[in-house]
Short mmCIF file of C-alpha atoms and ligand atoms in Angstrom, two decimals:
data_model
loop_
_atom_site.label_atom_id
_atom_site.label_comp_id
_atom_site.label_asym_id
_atom_site.label_seq_id
_atom_site.Cartn_x
_atom_site.Cartn_y
_atom_site.Cartn_z
CA MET A 1 -5.23 -10.67 -30.67
CA HIS A 2 -5.34 -7.52 -28.54
CA VAL A 3 -8.43 -7.57 -26.35
CA LEU A 4 -8.28 -3.82 -25.32
CA GLN A 5 -7.23 -2.49 -28.69
CA GLU A 6 -10.50 -0.44 -29.24
CA LEU A 7 -10.40 1.28 -25.87
CA GLU A 8 -9.21 4.80 -25.29
CA PRO A 9 -6.73 6.17 -24.10
CA LYS A 10 -5.02 3.78 -26.80
CA LYS A 11 -1.50 3.79 -25.36
CA VAL A 12 -2.60 3.43 -21.68
CA PHE A 13 -4.56 0.40 -22.55
CA GLU A 14 -1.86 -1.08 -24.84
CA PHE A 15 0.65 -0.93 -22.06
CA PHE A 16 -1.89 -2.32 -19.57
CA GLU A 17 -2.50 -5.38 -21.85
CA GLU A 18 1.24 -5.81 -22.20
CA ILE A 19 1.65 -5.85 -18.51
CA SER A 20 -1.20 -8.25 -17.96
CA GLN A 21 0.59 -10.90 -19.95
CA ILE A 22 3.56 -10.95 -17.48
CA PRO A 23 2.80 -12.78 -14.26
CA HIS A 24 3.52 -10.31 -11.56
CA GLY A 25 2.02 -11.49 -8.24
CA SER A 26 3.75 -10.39 -5.12
CA GLY A 27 6.88 -12.10 -4.51
CA ASN A 28 7.14 -12.89 -8.28
CA THR A 29 8.21 -9.64 -9.78
CA ALA A 30 11.59 -10.37 -11.38
CA GLN A 31 9.94 -10.60 -14.90
CA ILE A 32 7.84 -7.33 -14.56
CA ALA A 33 11.07 -5.46 -13.09
CA ALA A 34 13.06 -6.78 -16.15
CA TYR A 35 10.15 -5.48 -18.25
CA CYS A 36 10.38 -2.03 -16.82
CA MET A 37 14.13 -1.89 -17.21
CA ASP A 38 13.95 -2.99 -20.78
CA PHE A 39 11.31 -0.36 -21.40
CA ALA A 40 13.61 2.29 -20.32
CA LYS A 41 16.61 0.87 -22.29
CA GLN A 42 14.69 0.76 -25.49
CA ARG A 43 13.90 4.37 -25.22
CA GLY A 44 17.28 5.40 -24.18
CA LEU A 45 16.05 6.52 -20.56
CA ARG A 46 18.13 6.01 -17.57
CA ALA A 47 16.87 3.57 -15.14
CA VAL A 48 17.92 1.93 -11.89
CA HIS A 49 16.92 -1.37 -10.43
CA ASP A 50 17.75 -0.74 -6.80
CA ALA A 51 18.70 -3.05 -3.96
CA GLY A 52 15.02 -3.10 -2.73
CA GLY A 53 14.05 -4.37 -6.11
CA ASN A 54 12.41 -1.10 -7.18
CA VAL A 55 12.75 0.41 -10.64
CA ILE A 56 13.42 4.06 -11.10
CA ILE A 57 13.22 5.37 -14.57
CA TYR A 58 14.39 8.97 -15.32
CA ALA A 59 13.02 11.15 -17.97
CA SER A 60 14.20 14.76 -18.66
CA GLY A 61 11.72 17.68 -18.74
CA THR A 62 10.24 18.43 -22.23
CA GLU A 63 11.04 21.63 -24.21
CA GLY A 64 10.54 24.57 -21.87
CA TYR A 65 10.53 22.32 -18.73
CA GLU A 66 14.08 21.48 -18.66
CA ASN A 67 14.84 23.26 -15.45
CA SER A 68 11.56 22.52 -13.65
CA GLU A 69 11.25 20.77 -10.42
CA PRO A 70 11.04 16.88 -10.97
CA VAL A 71 7.83 15.19 -10.30
CA ILE A 72 8.06 11.61 -8.82
CA ILE A 73 5.13 9.37 -10.18
CA GLN A 74 4.78 6.42 -8.01
CA GLY A 75 2.97 2.90 -8.29
CA HIS A 76 3.79 -0.65 -7.41
CA MET A 77 4.62 -3.39 -9.62
CA ASP A 78 3.04 -6.33 -7.75
CA MET A 79 -0.50 -7.40 -7.87
CA VAL A 80 -2.72 -9.58 -5.55
CA CYS A 81 -3.39 -12.95 -7.15
CA GLU A 82 -6.79 -14.29 -6.61
CA LYS A 83 -8.88 -16.63 -8.56
CA THR A 84 -12.38 -18.13 -8.50
CA PRO A 85 -12.55 -21.82 -7.25
CA ASP A 86 -13.03 -23.12 -10.87
CA CYS A 87 -10.26 -21.18 -12.47
CA ARG A 88 -7.28 -23.37 -13.66
CA LYS A 89 -4.83 -20.57 -14.37
CA ASN A 90 -1.53 -20.84 -12.81
CA MET A 91 -0.87 -17.21 -11.94
CA GLU A 92 2.86 -17.87 -11.17
CA THR A 93 3.63 -18.51 -14.88
CA GLU A 94 0.80 -17.34 -16.90
CA GLY A 95 -0.57 -14.03 -17.83
CA ILE A 96 -4.23 -13.26 -17.33
CA ASP A 97 -7.18 -13.36 -19.54
CA LEU A 98 -8.41 -9.74 -20.15
CA ALA A 99 -11.99 -9.03 -21.12
CA THR A 100 -13.95 -5.90 -21.69
CA ASP A 101 -17.39 -4.75 -22.67
CA GLY A 102 -16.13 -1.20 -23.36
CA LYS A 103 -17.29 0.10 -20.09
CA TYR A 104 -15.17 -2.01 -17.84
CA VAL A 105 -11.94 -4.08 -18.08
CA TRP A 106 -11.58 -7.28 -15.89
CA ALA A 107 -9.88 -10.70 -16.08
CA GLU A 108 -11.66 -13.81 -16.53
CA GLY A 109 -11.47 -15.96 -13.49
CA THR A 110 -8.81 -13.89 -11.69
CA THR A 111 -7.78 -10.54 -10.19
CA LEU A 112 -7.07 -7.95 -12.81
CA GLY A 113 -4.15 -6.29 -11.38
CA GLY A 114 -5.65 -2.85 -12.10
CA ASP A 115 -4.29 -2.33 -8.69
CA ASP A 116 -1.60 -1.26 -9.53
CA GLY A 117 -1.25 -1.99 -13.11
CA ILE A 118 -2.93 1.15 -14.23
CA ALA A 119 -0.08 3.21 -12.49
CA LEU A 120 2.41 1.37 -14.62
CA ALA A 121 0.42 1.92 -17.86
CA TYR A 122 0.14 5.58 -17.04
CA ILE A 123 3.88 5.91 -16.41
CA PHE A 124 4.81 4.00 -19.65
CA ALA A 125 2.35 5.81 -21.81
CA LEU A 126 3.82 9.12 -20.65
CA LEU A 127 7.32 8.02 -20.96
CA ASP A 128 6.49 6.63 -24.51
CA SER A 129 5.08 9.78 -25.64
CA ASP A 130 6.66 12.66 -27.51
CA ASP A 131 3.76 15.09 -27.28
CA ILE A 132 2.92 15.30 -23.67
CA PRO A 133 4.61 18.39 -22.01
CA HIS A 134 6.15 17.44 -18.51
CA PRO A 135 8.82 18.33 -16.08
CA PRO A 136 11.73 16.02 -15.30
CA ILE A 137 10.08 12.67 -14.31
CA GLU A 138 11.32 10.22 -11.81
CA ALA A 139 9.13 7.23 -12.17
CA LEU A 140 9.22 5.20 -9.04
CA ILE A 141 7.81 1.54 -9.51
CA THR A 142 8.13 -0.33 -6.15
CA ARG A 143 8.21 -4.09 -5.35
CA ASP A 144 5.90 -6.12 -3.15
CA GLU A 145 3.52 -3.36 -1.64
CA GLU A 146 0.69 -5.79 -1.16
CA THR A 147 2.47 -8.08 1.01
CA GLY A 148 4.41 -5.55 3.32
CA MET A 149 5.54 -2.57 1.34
CA TYR A 150 9.02 -4.23 1.07
CA GLY A 151 10.26 -2.27 -1.87
CA ALA A 152 9.31 1.06 -0.28
CA MET A 153 10.80 -0.02 3.05
CA ASP A 154 14.24 -0.79 1.32
CA PHE A 155 14.01 2.19 -0.99
CA ASP A 156 17.17 4.42 -0.83
CA PRO A 157 15.91 7.98 -1.19
CA SER A 158 19.07 9.25 -2.52
CA VAL A 159 18.22 8.12 -6.02
CA VAL A 160 15.54 10.61 -6.45
CA SER A 161 15.67 14.50 -6.15
CA GLY A 162 12.09 15.27 -6.43
CA THR A 163 9.91 16.08 -3.48
CA LYS A 164 6.49 16.16 -5.24
CA ILE A 165 5.12 12.62 -5.43
CA LEU A 166 2.12 11.73 -7.38
CA ASN A 167 1.13 8.19 -5.97
CA ILE A 168 -1.29 6.40 -8.24
CA ASP A 169 -2.53 3.58 -6.05
CA SER A 170 -6.07 4.89 -4.84
CA GLU A 171 -9.29 3.25 -6.25
CA GLU A 172 -11.75 6.14 -6.26
CA GLU A 173 -11.83 8.97 -8.85
CA GLY A 174 -12.42 12.27 -7.47
CA ILE A 175 -10.68 11.62 -3.97
CA LEU A 176 -7.26 13.14 -3.35
CA THR A 177 -5.84 11.26 -0.47
CA VAL A 178 -3.29 13.32 1.61
CA SER A 179 -2.73 11.20 4.73
CA CYS A 180 -2.44 7.62 5.79
CA ALA A 181 -2.08 5.71 8.91
CA GLY A 182 1.07 4.21 10.25
CA GLY A 183 1.03 1.28 12.60
CA ILE A 184 2.83 -0.82 15.21
CA THR A 185 1.96 -4.00 16.92
CA ALA A 186 2.13 -4.50 20.65
CA HIS A 187 2.52 -8.14 21.77
CA CYS A 188 1.57 -8.62 25.41
CA VAL A 189 2.18 -11.83 27.48
CA PHE A 190 0.92 -12.58 30.94
CA GLU A 191 2.08 -15.61 32.82
CA LEU A 192 -0.20 -16.90 35.63
CA PRO A 193 1.86 -18.82 38.05
CA THR A 194 -0.54 -21.28 39.08
CA GLN A 195 -1.49 -25.09 39.32
CA LEU A 196 -3.38 -26.71 36.46
CA TYR A 197 -6.49 -28.33 37.41
CA SER A 198 -9.07 -30.95 35.74
CA PRO A 199 -12.64 -30.18 36.54
CA THR A 200 -15.59 -32.77 36.15
CA TYR A 201 -17.88 -30.82 33.85
CA GLU A 202 -16.84 -28.75 30.85
CA TYR A 203 -18.76 -26.15 28.69
CA GLU A 204 -17.97 -23.89 25.76
CA ILE A 205 -19.36 -20.37 25.66
CA SER A 206 -19.41 -18.74 22.27
CA VAL A 207 -19.87 -15.35 20.69
CA THR A 208 -20.73 -15.41 17.15
CA GLY A 209 -22.21 -13.43 14.29
CA LEU A 210 -20.35 -10.16 14.50
CA LEU A 211 -19.50 -8.26 11.34
CA GLY A 212 -15.80 -7.86 12.12
CA GLY A 213 -14.11 -6.24 9.06
CA HIS A 214 -10.68 -4.39 8.23
CA SER A 215 -9.13 -2.96 11.59
CA GLY A 216 -8.19 0.21 9.67
CA ALA A 217 -10.86 0.89 7.06
CA ASP A 218 -13.91 -0.51 9.36
CA ILE A 219 -12.76 0.55 12.79
CA GLY A 220 -14.78 3.77 12.77
CA LYS A 221 -18.07 1.74 12.04
CA GLY A 222 -18.83 0.99 15.63
CA ARG A 223 -18.36 -2.76 15.15
CA LEU A 224 -17.93 -4.76 18.28
CA ASN A 225 -14.82 -6.77 19.19
CA ALA A 226 -15.90 -10.50 19.95
CA PHE A 227 -13.33 -10.81 22.83
CA GLU A 228 -14.85 -7.87 24.53
CA MET A 229 -18.27 -9.42 24.04
CA LEU A 230 -16.99 -12.64 25.74
CA SER A 231 -16.63 -10.67 28.91
CA LYS A 232 -20.44 -10.17 29.11
CA PRO A 233 -21.38 -13.68 30.14
CA LEU A 234 -18.13 -14.11 32.27
CA GLU A 235 -19.13 -11.38 34.46
CA TYR A 236 -21.96 -13.52 35.92
CA ILE A 237 -20.13 -16.66 36.20
CA VAL A 238 -18.92 -17.80 39.62
CA ASP A 239 -17.19 -20.98 40.91
CA CYS A 240 -15.96 -21.93 37.52
CA TYR A 241 -12.42 -22.51 36.06
CA PHE A 242 -11.52 -20.85 32.82
CA GLY A 243 -9.57 -22.70 30.02
CA THR A 244 -8.78 -22.09 26.56
CA ILE A 245 -9.90 -18.88 24.87
CA SER A 246 -9.91 -18.88 21.03
CA GLY A 247 -11.35 -16.72 18.16
CA GLY A 248 -10.29 -13.92 16.05
CA GLY A 249 -6.76 -14.75 14.67
CA LYS A 250 -5.70 -11.81 12.45
CA MET A 251 -4.27 -8.64 13.90
CA ASN A 252 -5.74 -6.57 11.06
CA VAL A 253 -9.20 -8.03 11.45
CA ILE A 254 -11.78 -7.08 13.98
CA PRO A 255 -12.57 -10.51 15.57
CA GLN A 256 -15.92 -11.74 14.60
CA ASN A 257 -16.17 -14.83 16.93
CA ALA A 258 -14.67 -15.79 20.17
CA SER A 259 -15.20 -18.68 22.76
CA ILE A 260 -14.01 -19.76 26.10
CA ILE A 261 -14.04 -23.23 27.64
CA ILE A 262 -14.98 -23.25 31.31
CA GLY A 263 -14.98 -26.09 33.83
CA SER A 264 -16.76 -26.82 37.05
CA ASP A 265 -17.09 -29.52 39.68
CA GLU A 266 -20.95 -29.28 39.59
CA ASP A 267 -23.18 -29.48 36.77
CA LYS A 268 -23.80 -25.81 35.69
CA LEU A 269 -25.61 -26.18 32.34
CA ASP A 270 -29.05 -24.60 33.77
CA GLU A 271 -27.24 -21.70 35.22
CA LEU A 272 -25.00 -20.99 32.26
CA GLU A 273 -28.22 -21.07 29.97
CA GLN A 274 -29.83 -18.48 32.07
CA ILE A 275 -26.86 -16.23 31.98
CA ILE A 276 -26.76 -16.69 28.05
CA ASN A 277 -30.21 -15.89 27.70
CA LEU A 278 -29.74 -12.78 29.68
CA CYS A 279 -27.01 -11.69 27.57
CA ASN A 280 -28.89 -12.29 24.35
CA ASP A 281 -31.82 -10.43 25.77
CA ARG A 282 -29.54 -7.38 26.31
CA ASN A 283 -28.99 -6.80 22.70
CA TYR A 284 -25.48 -5.69 23.09
CA GLY A 285 -25.09 -5.58 19.23
CA GLY A 286 -27.61 -2.93 18.64
CA GLU A 287 -28.38 -2.07 14.96
CA THR A 288 -24.77 -2.32 13.77
CA ASP A 289 -24.13 -5.83 15.08
CA SER A 290 -27.68 -7.29 15.28
CA GLY A 291 -26.15 -10.67 14.25
CA LEU A 292 -24.55 -10.97 17.62
CA GLN A 293 -25.40 -14.32 19.43
CA PHE A 294 -24.20 -15.77 22.75
CA SER A 295 -24.49 -19.51 23.13
CA VAL A 296 -23.27 -22.35 25.56
CA LYS A 297 -22.98 -26.12 25.05
CA LYS A 298 -21.66 -28.93 27.17
CA ILE A 299 -18.52 -30.49 25.89
CA ASN A 300 -15.95 -33.08 26.74
CA THR A 301 -12.45 -32.20 26.04
CA GLU A 302 -10.90 -35.38 27.66
CA GLY A 303 -8.24 -33.45 29.37
CA GLU A 304 -6.97 -31.56 26.50
CA VAL A 305 -7.68 -28.09 28.06
CA LYS A 306 -5.71 -26.69 30.71
CA TYR A 307 -7.60 -24.88 33.54
CA ILE A 308 -6.20 -22.40 36.09
CA GLU A 309 -6.67 -23.71 39.60
CA ASN A 310 -5.91 -20.44 41.40
CA LYS A 311 -9.28 -18.57 41.44
CA CYS A 312 -7.87 -15.12 42.08
CA TYR A 313 -6.22 -15.25 38.63
CA LEU A 314 -9.63 -15.83 37.02
CA GLN A 315 -10.59 -12.32 38.08
CA TYR A 316 -7.56 -11.01 36.01
CA ILE A 317 -9.02 -12.93 32.95
CA LYS A 318 -12.43 -11.34 33.55
CA ASP A 319 -10.85 -7.96 33.95
CA PHE A 320 -8.68 -8.39 31.00
CA LEU A 321 -11.56 -9.16 28.76
CA LYS A 322 -13.72 -6.35 30.23
CA PHE A 323 -11.26 -3.58 30.08
CA PHE A 324 -8.79 -4.08 27.45
CA PRO A 325 -8.66 -1.04 25.08
CA THR A 326 -9.81 -1.43 21.52
CA GLY A 327 -11.62 0.51 18.79
CA VAL A 328 -11.35 4.19 17.92
CA GLN A 329 -9.28 6.29 20.12
CA SER A 330 -9.47 9.71 18.42
CA MET A 331 -10.90 11.40 15.35
CA SER A 332 -8.87 13.74 13.15
CA GLU A 333 -9.21 17.49 13.36
CA SER A 334 -7.87 18.24 9.94
CA ILE A 335 -9.92 15.68 7.97
CA ASP A 336 -13.48 15.47 8.49
CA GLY A 337 -15.02 12.26 9.71
CA MET A 338 -11.64 10.36 9.57
CA VAL A 339 -10.55 7.97 12.38
CA GLU A 340 -6.96 9.31 13.36
CA THR A 341 -6.07 6.74 16.06
CA SER A 342 -7.29 3.32 16.78
CA LEU A 343 -6.23 -0.06 18.10
CA ASN A 344 -7.56 -3.54 17.55
CA MET A 345 -6.96 -6.49 19.61
CA GLY A 346 -7.37 -9.20 16.99
CA VAL A 347 -5.46 -12.11 18.59
CA LEU A 348 -5.91 -13.50 22.09
CA GLU A 349 -4.79 -16.83 23.34
CA HIS A 350 -5.17 -18.27 26.78
CA ASN A 351 -3.92 -21.68 27.26
CA GLY A 352 -2.98 -22.96 30.74
CA THR A 353 -0.87 -20.44 32.48
CA ILE A 354 -0.12 -18.18 29.47
CA LEU A 355 -2.51 -15.26 28.28
CA SER A 356 -1.11 -13.44 25.17
CA CYS A 357 -2.46 -10.92 22.90
CA ASP A 358 -1.59 -8.84 19.90
CA PHE A 359 -2.88 -5.17 19.47
CA LEU A 360 -2.43 -3.50 16.12
CA ILE A 361 -2.19 0.26 16.77
CA ARG A 362 -2.75 2.62 13.92
CA SER A 363 -2.60 6.33 13.72
CA ASN A 364 -2.50 8.98 11.06
CA THR A 365 -0.05 11.05 13.23
CA GLU A 366 3.15 9.76 15.00
CA ASN A 367 1.93 11.30 18.36
CA GLY A 368 -1.16 9.46 18.19
CA LYS A 369 0.57 6.15 17.74
CA ALA A 370 2.95 7.00 20.71
CA SER A 371 -0.03 8.00 22.94
CA VAL A 372 -1.84 4.61 22.24
CA ILE A 373 1.29 2.53 22.83
CA GLU A 374 1.27 4.23 26.27
CA VAL A 375 -2.55 3.14 26.73
CA VAL A 376 -1.61 -0.17 25.89
CA ARG A 377 1.43 -0.27 28.31
CA LYS A 378 -0.53 1.17 31.16
CA PHE A 379 -3.34 -1.45 30.66
CA THR A 380 -0.89 -4.33 30.53
CA GLU A 381 0.86 -3.09 33.69
CA SER A 382 -2.42 -2.66 35.55
CA ILE A 383 -3.37 -6.20 34.84
CA GLY A 384 0.33 -7.32 35.12
CA ASN A 385 1.32 -5.82 38.46
CA LYS A 386 -0.75 -8.51 40.11
CA ILE A 387 1.01 -11.05 38.25
CA ASP A 388 4.60 -12.26 38.45
CA PHE A 389 5.39 -12.04 34.76
CA VAL A 390 4.21 -9.73 32.17
CA LYS A 391 5.89 -8.48 29.00
CA MET A 392 5.02 -6.13 26.28
CA THR A 393 7.12 -6.10 23.00
CA LEU A 394 6.66 -3.66 19.94
CA SER A 395 7.22 -4.75 16.42
CA GLY A 396 6.46 -4.04 12.81
CA ASP A 397 6.52 -0.17 13.13
CA TYR A 398 5.73 1.63 9.91
CA PRO A 399 5.26 5.43 9.60
CA SER A 400 2.18 7.35 9.15
CA TRP A 401 1.73 10.03 6.41
CA GLU A 402 0.59 13.16 8.19
CA CYS A 403 -1.69 15.67 6.53
CA ARG A 404 0.53 18.75 5.31
CA GLN A 405 -0.87 22.15 6.18
CA ASP A 406 0.80 23.48 3.02
CA SER A 407 0.94 21.53 -0.04
CA SER A 408 1.59 23.08 -3.47
CA LEU A 409 0.89 19.88 -5.24
CA ARG A 410 -2.48 19.43 -3.47
CA GLU A 411 -3.28 23.03 -4.29
CA LEU A 412 -2.47 22.45 -7.94
CA MET A 413 -4.42 19.32 -8.05
CA VAL A 414 -7.60 20.85 -6.45
CA GLU A 415 -7.48 23.73 -9.04
CA VAL A 416 -7.02 21.34 -12.03
CA PHE A 417 -9.74 19.19 -10.76
CA GLU A 418 -12.17 21.84 -10.47
CA GLU A 419 -11.41 23.02 -14.01
CA GLN A 420 -11.80 19.59 -15.50
CA TYR A 421 -14.71 18.23 -13.61
CA GLY A 422 -16.70 21.33 -12.64
CA ARG A 423 -16.78 20.38 -8.96
CA LYS A 424 -14.50 20.17 -5.91
CA PRO A 425 -12.58 16.84 -5.25
CA GLU A 426 -12.91 15.35 -2.06
CA VAL A 427 -9.53 15.88 -0.06
CA SER A 428 -9.50 12.87 2.34
CA GLY A 429 -7.21 10.61 4.33
CA ILE A 430 -7.39 7.05 5.00
CA HIS A 431 -7.01 5.08 8.23
CA ALA A 432 -4.95 2.28 6.76
CA GLY A 433 -1.32 2.05 5.49
CA LEU A 434 -0.09 3.19 1.97
CA GLU A 435 3.50 3.33 0.68
CA CYS A 436 3.11 7.16 0.87
CA GLY A 437 3.73 6.92 4.64
CA VAL A 438 7.16 5.47 4.00
CA PHE A 439 8.03 8.03 1.35
CA ALA A 440 6.87 10.80 3.61
CA LYS A 441 9.27 9.66 6.21
CA LYS A 442 12.27 8.91 3.94
CA ILE A 443 11.99 11.85 1.56
CA GLN A 444 12.69 15.24 3.27
CA ASN A 445 9.84 17.66 2.74
CA ALA A 446 7.78 15.34 0.49
CA ASP A 447 4.70 16.63 -0.87
CA ILE A 448 2.45 13.76 -1.69
CA VAL A 449 -1.09 13.22 -3.13
CA SER A 450 -2.56 9.86 -3.98
CA ILE A 451 -5.13 9.40 -6.77
CA GLY A 452 -6.36 6.81 -9.10
CA PRO A 453 -9.23 5.86 -11.32
CA ASP A 454 -12.26 3.93 -10.29
CA ILE A 455 -11.52 0.20 -9.73
CA ALA A 456 -14.00 -2.03 -8.06
CA ASP A 457 -13.52 -5.01 -5.82
CA ILE A 458 -9.86 -4.97 -5.74
CA HIS A 459 -8.07 -8.01 -4.47
CA THR A 460 -10.97 -10.31 -5.55
CA PRO A 461 -11.60 -11.96 -9.01
CA ASN A 462 -14.45 -9.43 -9.50
CA GLU A 463 -11.91 -6.70 -9.75
CA ARG A 464 -12.86 -4.27 -12.65
CA LEU A 465 -11.46 -0.98 -13.92
CA ASP A 466 -13.85 1.71 -15.22
CA VAL A 467 -12.70 2.60 -18.72
CA ALA A 468 -14.06 5.99 -18.97
CA SER A 469 -12.60 6.76 -15.40
CA ALA A 470 -9.15 5.72 -16.42
CA GLY A 471 -9.46 8.04 -19.39
CA ARG A 472 -10.43 11.08 -17.37
CA VAL A 473 -7.75 10.37 -14.71
CA TRP A 474 -5.21 10.12 -17.52
CA GLU A 475 -6.26 13.66 -18.78
CA TYR A 476 -6.05 14.84 -15.18
CA VAL A 477 -2.44 13.42 -14.74
CA LYS A 478 -1.24 14.98 -18.01
CA GLU A 479 -2.77 18.36 -17.16
CA ILE A 480 -1.14 18.36 -13.63
CA LEU A 481 2.26 17.61 -15.38
CA ARG A 482 1.73 20.34 -17.98
CA ARG A 483 1.12 22.81 -15.18
CA SER A 484 4.27 21.76 -13.20
CA LYS A 485 6.38 24.06 -15.09
ZN1 ZN B 501 -2.36 -1.04 -4.54
#
């Protein structure tokens, strides 16, 4: 029984349904890759399953397009597997249960995998057809985008000859994405050479109720960093020892909560409560983060927490929390309203004599990334030059996709969009990573645009694909190819 058989465009939803019956979560893509290879074989198309686990299917140009420049159509074969708490499905071994009301397509109890199954459905519908005019096609279907763009990272660009890349992995119809952020992690460690100490009284000071959010997509919304807020009460605290700091926990999430354990030889509860009240009265959260709450409570850790004895090091911790760089560093000049460069300190650990933290740096330009690495380095040194041991290491570098000044693909796509929709598309960038960044770096002179139909609530069991939107984007893709002579 085919659930989507009444939906248009028929071929697109037929392939979408076939794909949905193959389990294809990230890390579990052998079967879907085999399906892609088999699809090509059955139609006499050349295909490669490369060392990175990607599948590339080649199709010649149709009549009159034999010598046209090839177009790369790209999507990823893996999906995010999430399900509702009561869903019993084993997404490792079973297909998903599709449903539709004619307006949307979703899966019962699980993610739909519209991200990025729709790209594969378009590719298969195109390559299966004999009545869609198109230039030579290099369909590039990547492995494990969702968990780290592993397929794209391992992709050998010599297997393709095209430079025009149509990436179908965006979720909002009417937006042409032409830039994405690259990123890098800076891991900083400070060693405080001091004795450990056991105070008589112990308290926990907490910051809670911040909105947090994604360190790329939400960084431009003025959201506060919980570690920075932790510095507010500490400014007024004297004659105490600082112990464990905890909170946040993910580099790519703006920390919502943070706490520090402090110790003292005298009972300080009244004094600390006054400081906390003062901080709450100051309304640091403003309208954006109105949920911000400072609190203090007496605790007893029975010696589990390590405190620093040397009081001059306490000032370094205060300075660190007060002055560490975080948030938006610059806005884009070429794309209106887009954050170009940012950093997020999402992880901070202070335990005994070691203070360590991770900054996730993002930028839509390589220069922006390099300049923020310097900001973090300078900051680390300014704190570190009073301390014997400090170290900053960089890892997880991935490239940005810079907005091209001249893009013939973008021009064509804007033109076709205006004709088909009767309005201008939004030409935009995102301050987060996309595989396009990797291809922009690997494929010389790559001219890339990312699009896709409306898909709501991706990566959640509420994910749903808008049927009419999928139809309009299909017409759009076909027209772009027809005009790529
Ligand atoms: Zn995706």
